[in-house]
Amino acid sequence: MISDTGILIDGISLSYNGRSVLNNICMEFEKGRVITLLGPNGCGKTTLLKIINGLLPPTSGRVYVDCRDTRSMGPREIAKLMGHVPQAQRSTFPFTVLDVVLTGRFSYISPLSKPGKRDLEKAYRALEMVGALHIADRPYNQVSGGERQLAMIARALAQEPSFLLLDEPTSYLDFRNQIRILKTVRRFAESGLMTVVMSLHDPNHALMFSDKIVLMRKIGDGLSEMKNIIAMGAPEDVMTSENIRAAYGIDVEMLEVKGRRLLLPK
Ligand SMILES: Nc1ncnc2c1ncn2[C@@H]1O[C@H](COP(=O)(O)OP(=O)(O)O)[C@@H](O)[C@H]1O
Ligand SMILES: [Mg+2]
């Protein structure tokens, strides 16, 4: 490993019921960066994020976070280091949004005590950062999908992790909230407080907000291709029309607008 902090993914493979989804993935995420996983449905983005967060044991390979093998860490330790926002899910529990955000503090609260003033402050502050303070007292199971998404992101921020893993964080959000979340995670990364690894579907968001893009393809299932990664690196290097065609099988045109690259479907 080049640096002594960050995430190192060392030869990760994963098969579900004998079907290979990830094959010998090696990559390194430097501290304080925004890394985007981009690729078609089913290429393994969610699977990879779950492996990084220690939720899913890989078939082989190791993940090191700040040089420590995640297999040697317990859930509390992992929660202090890494926040994970899964792909949007419904909840039937009648907790308030604030209660849900407070669960992000669990690794800081001793098992038998209640959240303290500091935990409440952190939870409110996190809700404010994602623009969701106004729904703090609403039942979590009654707010909209986008509002639940904001609450889950606030929950991860309240956790104050060094690494934030976000699985399609913008998928249920309106335009304003998409930009708000992406700008917020960028700000955290730029201030050196966090390393962000997220999966996105919008290639232009990936171009605008990432330091590094990992462009992935689907493998296995009779496909001859066994390499998940089409390209990985600086956004301008990865996001070429050839690579996009390799990932999605569609043709795109590259535009330069105000010094920035944007991608337009043909
Ligand atoms: N629990 C599971 N059991 C069996 N197959 C799964 C399971 N979870 C995901 N898969 C399969 O693994 C592949 C990758 O899934 P996933 O990581 O969710 O992809 P992505 O997030 O890129 O859309 C898909 O083909 C999916 O059907
Ligand atoms: Mg997914």
PDB file of N, CA and C in Angstrom, residues 153-239:
ATOM      1  N   ILE A 153     -28.721   9.209   5.206  1.00  0.00           N
ATOM      2  CA  ILE A 153     -27.433   9.881   4.993  1.00  0.00           C
ATOM      3  C   ILE A 153     -27.066  10.665   6.262  1.00  0.00           C
ATOM      4  N   ALA A 154     -28.068  11.338   6.863  1.00  0.00           N
ATOM      5  CA  ALA A 154     -27.829  12.062   8.124  1.00  0.00           C
ATOM      6  C   ALA A 154     -27.369  11.090   9.208  1.00  0.00           C
ATOM      7  N   ARG A 155     -27.976   9.917   9.232  1.00  0.00           N
ATOM      8  CA  ARG A 155     -27.598   8.893  10.218  1.00  0.00           C
ATOM      9  C   ARG A 155     -26.113   8.548  10.076  1.00  0.00           C
ATOM     10  N   ALA A 156     -25.678   8.385   8.831  1.00  0.00           N
ATOM     11  CA  ALA A 156     -24.266   8.059   8.599  1.00  0.00           C
ATOM     12  C   ALA A 156     -23.359   9.230   8.972  1.00  0.00           C
ATOM     13  N   LEU A 157     -23.796  10.464   8.698  1.00  0.00           N
ATOM     14  CA  LEU A 157     -22.975  11.628   9.052  1.00  0.00           C
ATOM     15  C   LEU A 157     -22.878  11.778  10.573  1.00  0.00           C
ATOM     16  N   ALA A 158     -23.993  11.495  11.281  1.00  0.00           N
ATOM     17  CA  ALA A 158     -24.001  11.598  12.751  1.00  0.00           C
ATOM     18  C   ALA A 158     -23.011  10.610  13.358  1.00  0.00           C
ATOM     19  N   GLN A 159     -22.743   9.569  12.628  1.00  0.00           N
ATOM     20  CA  GLN A 159     -21.799   8.538  13.053  1.00  0.00           C
ATOM     21  C   GLN A 159     -20.357   9.067  13.040  1.00  0.00           C
ATOM     22  N   GLU A 160     -20.128  10.175  12.322  1.00  0.00           N
ATOM     23  CA  GLU A 160     -18.802  10.782  12.169  1.00  0.00           C
ATOM     24  C   GLU A 160     -17.731   9.777  11.761  1.00  0.00           C
ATOM     25  N   PRO A 161     -17.983   9.066  10.683  1.00  0.00           N
ATOM     26  CA  PRO A 161     -17.003   8.061  10.271  1.00  0.00           C
ATOM     27  C   PRO A 161     -15.873   8.690   9.458  1.00  0.00           C
ATOM     28  N   SER A 162     -14.754   8.008   9.362  1.00  0.00           N
ATOM     29  CA  SER A 162     -13.682   8.475   8.478  1.00  0.00           C
ATOM     30  C   SER A 162     -13.977   8.077   7.040  1.00  0.00           C
ATOM     31  N   PHE A 163     -14.785   7.016   6.904  1.00  0.00           N
ATOM     32  CA  PHE A 163     -15.127   6.518   5.566  1.00  0.00           C
ATOM     33  C   PHE A 163     -16.632   6.447   5.444  1.00  0.00           C
ATOM     34  N   LEU A 164     -17.127   6.978   4.338  1.00  0.00           N
ATOM     35  CA  LEU A 164     -18.568   6.975   4.126  1.00  0.00           C
ATOM     36  C   LEU A 164     -18.856   6.178   2.860  1.00  0.00           C
ATOM     37  N   LEU A 165     -19.655   5.130   3.005  1.00  0.00           N
ATOM     38  CA  LEU A 165     -20.012   4.291   1.861  1.00  0.00           C
ATOM     39  C   LEU A 165     -21.478   4.548   1.531  1.00  0.00           C
ATOM     40  N   LEU A 166     -21.733   5.017   0.330  1.00  0.00           N
ATOM     41  CA  LEU A 166     -23.104   5.383  -0.038  1.00  0.00           C
ATOM     42  C   LEU A 166     -23.533   4.593  -1.262  1.00  0.00           C
ATOM     43  N   ASP A 167     -24.622   3.858  -1.122  1.00  0.00           N
ATOM     44  CA  ASP A 167     -25.097   3.057  -2.252  1.00  0.00           C
ATOM     45  C   ASP A 167     -26.252   3.783  -2.933  1.00  0.00           C
ATOM     46  N   GLU A 168     -26.003   4.299  -4.097  1.00  0.00           N
ATOM     47  CA  GLU A 168     -26.977   5.093  -4.866  1.00  0.00           C
ATOM     48  C   GLU A 168     -27.646   6.163  -3.996  1.00  0.00           C
ATOM     49  N   PRO A 169     -26.839   7.073  -3.432  1.00  0.00           N
ATOM     50  CA  PRO A 169     -27.408   8.040  -2.491  1.00  0.00           C
ATOM     51  C   PRO A 169     -28.406   9.002  -3.118  1.00  0.00           C
ATOM     52  N   THR A 170     -28.349   9.183  -4.425  1.00  0.00           N
ATOM     53  CA  THR A 170     -29.215  10.200  -5.035  1.00  0.00           C
ATOM     54  C   THR A 170     -30.464   9.603  -5.687  1.00  0.00           C
ATOM     55  N   SER A 171     -30.621   8.285  -5.594  1.00  0.00           N
ATOM     56  CA  SER A 171     -31.645   7.654  -6.442  1.00  0.00           C
ATOM     57  C   SER A 171     -33.077   8.122  -6.182  1.00  0.00           C
ATOM     58  N   TYR A 172     -33.409   8.470  -4.959  1.00  0.00           N
ATOM     59  CA  TYR A 172     -34.790   8.899  -4.697  1.00  0.00           C
ATOM     60  C   TYR A 172     -34.921  10.403  -4.496  1.00  0.00           C
ATOM     61  N   LEU A 173     -33.836  11.124  -4.762  1.00  0.00           N
ATOM     62  CA  LEU A 173     -33.848  12.545  -4.406  1.00  0.00           C
ATOM     63  C   LEU A 173     -34.219  13.444  -5.579  1.00  0.00           C
ATOM     64  N   ASP A 174     -34.854  14.565  -5.256  1.00  0.00           N
ATOM     65  CA  ASP A 174     -35.127  15.556  -6.294  1.00  0.00           C
ATOM     66  C   ASP A 174     -33.814  16.246  -6.682  1.00  0.00           C
ATOM     67  N   PHE A 175     -33.874  17.025  -7.732  1.00  0.00           N
ATOM     68  CA  PHE A 175     -32.673  17.638  -8.303  1.00  0.00           C
ATOM     69  C   PHE A 175     -31.880  18.425  -7.262  1.00  0.00           C
ATOM     70  N   ARG A 176     -32.599  19.257  -6.498  1.00  0.00           N
ATOM     71  CA  ARG A 176     -31.936  20.089  -5.493  1.00  0.00           C
ATOM     72  C   ARG A 176     -31.244  19.232  -4.435  1.00  0.00           C
ATOM     73  N   ASN A 177     -31.953  18.212  -3.958  1.00  0.00           N
ATOM     74  CA  ASN A 177     -31.366  17.364  -2.917  1.00  0.00           C
ATOM     75  C   ASN A 177     -30.219  16.496  -3.433  1.00  0.00           C
ATOM     76  N   GLN A 178     -30.296  16.093  -4.704  1.00  0.00           N
ATOM     77  CA  GLN A 178     -29.167  15.350  -5.293  1.00  0.00           C
ATOM     78  C   GLN A 178     -27.910  16.190  -5.203  1.00  0.00           C
ATOM     79  N   ILE A 179     -28.035  17.449  -5.664  1.00  0.00           N
ATOM     80  CA  ILE A 179     -26.863  18.331  -5.688  1.00  0.00           C
ATOM     81  C   ILE A 179     -26.407  18.642  -4.261  1.00  0.00           C
ATOM     82  N   ARG A 180     -27.371  18.843  -3.373  1.00  0.00           N
ATOM     83  CA  ARG A 180     -27.022  19.138  -1.984  1.00  0.00           C
ATOM     84  C   ARG A 180     -26.192  18.007  -1.373  1.00  0.00           C
ATOM     85  N   ILE A 181     -26.638  16.765  -1.591  1.00  0.00           N
ATOM     86  CA  ILE A 181     -25.921  15.617  -1.013  1.00  0.00           C
ATOM     87  C   ILE A 181     -24.532  15.482  -1.639  1.00  0.00           C
ATOM     88  N   LEU A 182     -24.470  15.609  -2.968  1.00  0.00           N
ATOM     89  CA  LEU A 182     -23.179  15.437  -3.629  1.00  0.00           C
ATOM     90  C   LEU A 182     -22.201  16.544  -3.216  1.00  0.00           C
ATOM     91  N   LYS A 183     -22.726  17.774  -3.076  1.00  0.00           N
ATOM     92  CA  LYS A 183     -21.853  18.873  -2.622  1.00  0.00           C
ATOM     93  C   LYS A 183     -21.425  18.654  -1.182  1.00  0.00           C
ATOM     94  N   THR A 184     -22.327  18.150  -0.359  1.00  0.00           N
ATOM     95  CA  THR A 184     -21.994  17.917   1.058  1.00  0.00           C
ATOM     96  C   THR A 184     -20.879  16.886   1.183  1.00  0.00           C
ATOM     97  N   VAL A 185     -20.994  15.771   0.452  1.00  0.00           N
ATOM     98  CA  VAL A 185     -19.941  14.753   0.583  1.00  0.00           C
ATOM     99  C   VAL A 185     -18.615  15.263   0.015  1.00  0.00           C
ATOM    100  N   ARG A 186     -18.697  16.061  -1.030  1.00  0.00           N
ATOM    101  CA  ARG A 186     -17.455  16.655  -1.584  1.00  0.00           C
ATOM    102  C   ARG A 186     -16.777  17.547  -0.558  1.00  0.00           C
ATOM    103  N   ARG A 187     -17.616  18.356   0.116  1.00  0.00           N
ATOM    104  CA  ARG A 187     -17.068  19.273   1.117  1.00  0.00           C
ATOM    105  C   ARG A 187     -16.369  18.482   2.235  1.00  0.00           C
ATOM    106  N   PHE A 188     -17.016  17.423   2.679  1.00  0.00           N
ATOM    107  CA  PHE A 188     -16.410  16.594   3.726  1.00  0.00           C
ATOM    108  C   PHE A 188     -15.074  16.031   3.267  1.00  0.00           C
ATOM    109  N   ALA A 189     -15.047  15.548   2.026  1.00  0.00           N
ATOM    110  CA  ALA A 189     -13.812  14.951   1.519  1.00  0.00           C
ATOM    111  C   ALA A 189     -12.729  16.019   1.390  1.00  0.00           C
ATOM    112  N   GLU A 190     -13.115  17.188   0.863  1.00  0.00           N
ATOM    113  CA  GLU A 190     -12.123  18.249   0.663  1.00  0.00           C
ATOM    114  C   GLU A 190     -11.568  18.779   1.968  1.00  0.00           C
ATOM    115  N   SER A 191     -12.387  18.731   3.025  1.00  0.00           N
ATOM    116  CA  SER A 191     -11.893  19.212   4.314  1.00  0.00           C
ATOM    117  C   SER A 191     -11.000  18.148   4.967  1.00  0.00           C
ATOM    118  N   GLY A 192     -10.857  17.005   4.283  1.00  0.00           N
ATOM    119  CA  GLY A 192      -9.987  15.956   4.798  1.00  0.00           C
ATOM    120  C   GLY A 192     -10.645  15.119   5.878  1.00  0.00           C
ATOM    121  N   LEU A 193     -11.943  15.381   6.135  1.00  0.00           N
ATOM    122  CA  LEU A 193     -12.623  14.683   7.228  1.00  0.00           C
ATOM    123  C   LEU A 193     -13.063  13.277   6.846  1.00  0.00           C
ATOM    124  N   MET A 194     -13.295  13.073   5.558  1.00  0.00           N
ATOM    125  CA  MET A 194     -13.899  11.812   5.150  1.00  0.00           C
ATOM    126  C   MET A 194     -13.410  11.342   3.800  1.00  0.00           C
ATOM    127  N   THR A 195     -13.424  10.049   3.636  1.00  0.00           N
ATOM    128  CA  THR A 195     -13.228   9.445   2.324  1.00  0.00           C
ATOM    129  C   THR A 195     -14.594   8.894   1.932  1.00  0.00           C
ATOM    130  N   VAL A 196     -15.031   9.218   0.738  1.00  0.00           N
ATOM    131  CA  VAL A 196     -16.375   8.813   0.330  1.00  0.00           C
ATOM    132  C   VAL A 196     -16.276   7.805  -0.810  1.00  0.00           C
ATOM    133  N   VAL A 197     -16.923   6.669  -0.651  1.00  0.00           N
ATOM    134  CA  VAL A 197     -17.032   5.700  -1.747  1.00  0.00           C
ATOM    135  C   VAL A 197     -18.519   5.535  -2.018  1.00  0.00           C
ATOM    136  N   MET A 198     -18.940   5.882  -3.237  1.00  0.00           N
ATOM    137  CA  MET A 198     -20.377   5.797  -3.507  1.00  0.00           C
ATOM    138  C   MET A 198     -20.646   5.188  -4.871  1.00  0.00           C
ATOM    139  N   SER A 199     -21.827   4.598  -5.012  1.00  0.00           N
ATOM    140  CA  SER A 199     -22.250   4.140  -6.325  1.00  0.00           C
ATOM    141  C   SER A 199     -23.261   5.147  -6.854  1.00  0.00           C
ATOM    142  N   LEU A 200     -23.144   5.460  -8.127  1.00  0.00           N
ATOM    143  CA  LEU A 200     -24.066   6.409  -8.757  1.00  0.00           C
ATOM    144  C   LEU A 200     -24.528   5.824 -10.072  1.00  0.00           C
ATOM    145  N   HIS A 201     -25.612   6.374 -10.602  1.00  0.00           N
ATOM    146  CA  HIS A 201     -26.037   5.957 -11.943  1.00  0.00           C
ATOM    147  C   HIS A 201     -25.868   7.050 -12.987  1.00  0.00           C
ATOM    148  N   ASP A 202     -25.732   8.298 -12.521  1.00  0.00           N
ATOM    149  CA  ASP A 202     -25.652   9.400 -13.470  1.00  0.00           C
ATOM    150  C   ASP A 202     -24.177   9.675 -13.796  1.00  0.00           C
ATOM    151  N   PRO A 203     -23.761   9.381 -15.038  1.00  0.00           N
ATOM    152  CA  PRO A 203     -22.347   9.566 -15.375  1.00  0.00           C
ATOM    153  C   PRO A 203     -21.896  11.015 -15.251  1.00  0.00           C
ATOM    154  N   ASN A 204     -22.817  11.950 -15.458  1.00  0.00           N
ATOM    155  CA  ASN A 204     -22.421  13.356 -15.325  1.00  0.00           C
ATOM    156  C   ASN A 204     -22.198  13.744 -13.863  1.00  0.00           C
ATOM    157  N   HIS A 205     -22.987  13.183 -12.967  1.00  0.00           N
ATOM    158  CA  HIS A 205     -22.716  13.397 -11.538  1.00  0.00           C
ATOM    159  C   HIS A 205     -21.346  12.811 -11.182  1.00  0.00           C
ATOM    160  N   ALA A 206     -21.084  11.639 -11.728  1.00  0.00           N
ATOM    161  CA  ALA A 206     -19.786  11.009 -11.452  1.00  0.00           C
ATOM    162  C   ALA A 206     -18.660  11.927 -11.940  1.00  0.00           C
ATOM    163  N   LEU A 207     -18.822  12.470 -13.150  1.00  0.00           N
ATOM    164  CA  LEU A 207     -17.801  13.368 -13.704  1.00  0.00           C
ATOM    165  C   LEU A 207     -17.626  14.623 -12.860  1.00  0.00           C
ATOM    166  N   MET A 208     -18.739  15.150 -12.370  1.00  0.00           N
ATOM    167  CA  MET A 208     -18.684  16.436 -11.657  1.00  0.00           C
ATOM    168  C   MET A 208     -18.165  16.329 -10.236  1.00  0.00           C
ATOM    169  N   PHE A 209     -18.430  15.194  -9.581  1.00  0.00           N
ATOM    170  CA  PHE A 209     -18.195  15.170  -8.136  1.00  0.00           C
ATOM    171  C   PHE A 209     -17.122  14.187  -7.673  1.00  0.00           C
ATOM    172  N   SER A 210     -16.515  13.436  -8.592  1.00  0.00           N
ATOM    173  CA  SER A 210     -15.564  12.413  -8.120  1.00  0.00           C
ATOM    174  C   SER A 210     -14.112  12.815  -8.346  1.00  0.00           C
ATOM    175  N   ASP A 211     -13.250  12.298  -7.495  1.00  0.00           N
ATOM    176  CA  ASP A 211     -11.803  12.376  -7.738  1.00  0.00           C
ATOM    177  C   ASP A 211     -11.357  11.163  -8.531  1.00  0.00           C
ATOM    178  N   LYS A 212     -12.099  10.078  -8.341  1.00  0.00           N
ATOM    179  CA  LYS A 212     -11.733   8.831  -8.994  1.00  0.00           C
ATOM    180  C   LYS A 212     -13.017   8.095  -9.377  1.00  0.00           C
ATOM    181  N   ILE A 213     -13.017   7.512 -10.563  1.00  0.00           N
ATOM    182  CA  ILE A 213     -14.179   6.721 -10.987  1.00  0.00           C
ATOM    183  C   ILE A 213     -13.714   5.294 -11.263  1.00  0.00           C
ATOM    184  N   VAL A 214     -14.512   4.354 -10.770  1.00  0.00           N
ATOM    185  CA  VAL A 214     -14.283   2.944 -11.094  1.00  0.00           C
ATOM    186  C   VAL A 214     -15.445   2.527 -11.999  1.00  0.00           C
ATOM    187  N   LEU A 215     -15.129   2.294 -13.259  1.00  0.00           N
ATOM    188  CA  LEU A 215     -16.176   1.929 -14.218  1.00  0.00           C
ATOM    189  C   LEU A 215     -16.205   0.405 -14.328  1.00  0.00           C
ATOM    190  N   MET A 216     -17.372  -0.158 -14.011  1.00  0.00           N
ATOM    191  CA  MET A 216     -17.465  -1.623 -13.905  1.00  0.00           C
ATOM    192  C   MET A 216     -18.385  -2.222 -14.963  1.00  0.00           C
ATOM    193  N   ARG A 217     -18.206  -3.496 -15.199  1.00  0.00           N
ATOM    194  CA  ARG A 217     -19.105  -4.241 -16.091  1.00  0.00           C
ATOM    195  C   ARG A 217     -19.540  -5.529 -15.397  1.00  0.00           C
ATOM    196  N   LYS A 218     -20.575  -6.120 -15.970  1.00  0.00           N
ATOM    197  CA  LYS A 218     -21.092  -7.371 -15.429  1.00  0.00           C
ATOM    198  C   LYS A 218     -20.255  -8.547 -15.919  1.00  0.00           C
ATOM    199  N   ILE A 219     -19.975  -9.479 -15.038  1.00  0.00           N
ATOM    200  CA  ILE A 219     -19.243 -10.684 -15.456  1.00  0.00           C
ATOM    201  C   ILE A 219     -20.051 -11.925 -15.097  1.00  0.00           C
ATOM    202  N   GLY A 220     -19.554 -13.070 -15.472  1.00  0.00           N
ATOM    203  CA  GLY A 220     -20.173 -14.337 -15.089  1.00  0.00           C
ATOM    204  C   GLY A 220     -21.367 -14.682 -15.955  1.00  0.00           C
ATOM    205  N   ASP A 221     -22.144 -15.699 -15.523  1.00  0.00           N
ATOM    206  CA  ASP A 221     -23.387 -16.072 -16.204  1.00  0.00           C
ATOM    207  C   ASP A 221     -23.202 -16.332 -17.695  1.00  0.00           C
ATOM    208  N   GLY A 222     -22.168 -17.048 -18.047  1.00  0.00           N
ATOM    209  CA  GLY A 222     -21.966 -17.350 -19.465  1.00  0.00           C
ATOM    210  C   GLY A 222     -21.286 -16.221 -20.225  1.00  0.00           C
ATOM    211  N   LEU A 223     -21.038 -15.084 -19.533  1.00  0.00           N
ATOM    212  CA  LEU A 223     -20.317 -14.007 -20.214  1.00  0.00           C
ATOM    213  C   LEU A 223     -18.841 -14.389 -20.251  1.00  0.00           C
ATOM    214  N   SER A 224     -18.198 -14.125 -21.382  1.00  0.00           N
ATOM    215  CA  SER A 224     -16.811 -14.543 -21.492  1.00  0.00           C
ATOM    216  C   SER A 224     -15.910 -13.627 -20.667  1.00  0.00           C
ATOM    217  N   GLU A 225     -16.358 -12.391 -20.487  1.00  0.00           N
ATOM    218  CA  GLU A 225     -15.538 -11.407 -19.786  1.00  0.00           C
ATOM    219  C   GLU A 225     -15.478 -11.707 -18.292  1.00  0.00           C
ATOM    220  N   MET A 226     -14.286 -11.808 -17.739  1.00  0.00           N
ATOM    221  CA  MET A 226     -14.164 -12.076 -16.307  1.00  0.00           C
ATOM    222  C   MET A 226     -13.463 -10.942 -15.561  1.00  0.00           C
ATOM    223  N   LYS A 227     -13.317  -9.797 -16.233  1.00  0.00           N
ATOM    224  CA  LYS A 227     -12.708  -8.643 -15.563  1.00  0.00           C
ATOM    225  C   LYS A 227     -13.796  -7.625 -15.252  1.00  0.00           C
ATOM    226  N   ASN A 228     -13.994  -7.332 -13.960  1.00  0.00           N
ATOM    227  CA  ASN A 228     -15.061  -6.396 -13.582  1.00  0.00           C
ATOM    228  C   ASN A 228     -14.756  -4.961 -13.984  1.00  0.00           C
ATOM    229  N   ILE A 229     -13.477  -4.607 -13.935  1.00  0.00           N
ATOM    230  CA  ILE A 229     -13.153  -3.191 -14.061  1.00  0.00           C
ATOM    231  C   ILE A 229     -12.750  -2.843 -15.490  1.00  0.00           C
ATOM    232  N   ILE A 230     -13.516  -1.950 -16.096  1.00  0.00           N
ATOM    233  CA  ILE A 230     -13.206  -1.496 -17.445  1.00  0.00           C
ATOM    234  C   ILE A 230     -12.102  -0.448 -17.375  1.00  0.00           C
ATOM    235  N   ALA A 231     -12.256   0.492 -16.475  1.00  0.00           N
ATOM    236  CA  ALA A 231     -11.241   1.529 -16.280  1.00  0.00           C
ATOM    237  C   ALA A 231     -11.407   2.106 -14.888  1.00  0.00           C
ATOM    238  N   MET A 232     -10.316   2.661 -14.401  1.00  0.00           N
ATOM    239  CA  MET A 232     -10.337   3.195 -13.042  1.00  0.00           C
ATOM    240  C   MET A 232      -9.305   4.310 -12.984  1.00  0.00           C
ATOM    241  N   GLY A 233      -9.702   5.456 -12.439  1.00  0.00           N
ATOM    242  CA  GLY A 233      -8.750   6.551 -12.335  1.00  0.00           C
ATOM    243  C   GLY A 233      -9.433   7.897 -12.390  1.00  0.00           C
ATOM    244  N   ALA A 234      -8.718   8.898 -12.891  1.00  0.00           N
ATOM    245  CA  ALA A 234      -9.255  10.259 -12.959  1.00  0.00           C
ATOM    246  C   ALA A 234     -10.475  10.283 -13.880  1.00  0.00           C
ATOM    247  N   PRO A 235     -11.528  11.033 -13.501  1.00  0.00           N
ATOM    248  CA  PRO A 235     -12.774  11.047 -14.278  1.00  0.00           C
ATOM    249  C   PRO A 235     -12.574  11.252 -15.779  1.00  0.00           C
ATOM    250  N   GLU A 236     -11.702  12.216 -16.181  1.00  0.00           N
ATOM    251  CA  GLU A 236     -11.538  12.490 -17.619  1.00  0.00           C
ATOM    252  C   GLU A 236     -10.897  11.312 -18.345  1.00  0.00           C
ATOM    253  N   ASP A 237     -10.082  10.543 -17.641  1.00  0.00           N
ATOM    254  CA  ASP A 237      -9.442   9.395 -18.290  1.00  0.00           C
ATOM    255  C   ASP A 237     -10.407   8.218 -18.427  1.00  0.00           C
ATOM    256  N   VAL A 238     -11.262   8.076 -17.429  1.00  0.00           N
ATOM    257  CA  VAL A 238     -12.146   6.906 -17.406  1.00  0.00           C
ATOM    258  C   VAL A 238     -13.367   7.113 -18.302  1.00  0.00           C
ATOM    259  N   MET A 239     -13.895   8.332 -18.294  1.00  0.00           N
ATOM    260  CA  MET A 239     -15.160   8.581 -18.983  1.00  0.00           C
ATOM    261  C   MET A 239     -14.923   8.940 -20.449  1.00  0.00           C
TER     262      MET A 239
END
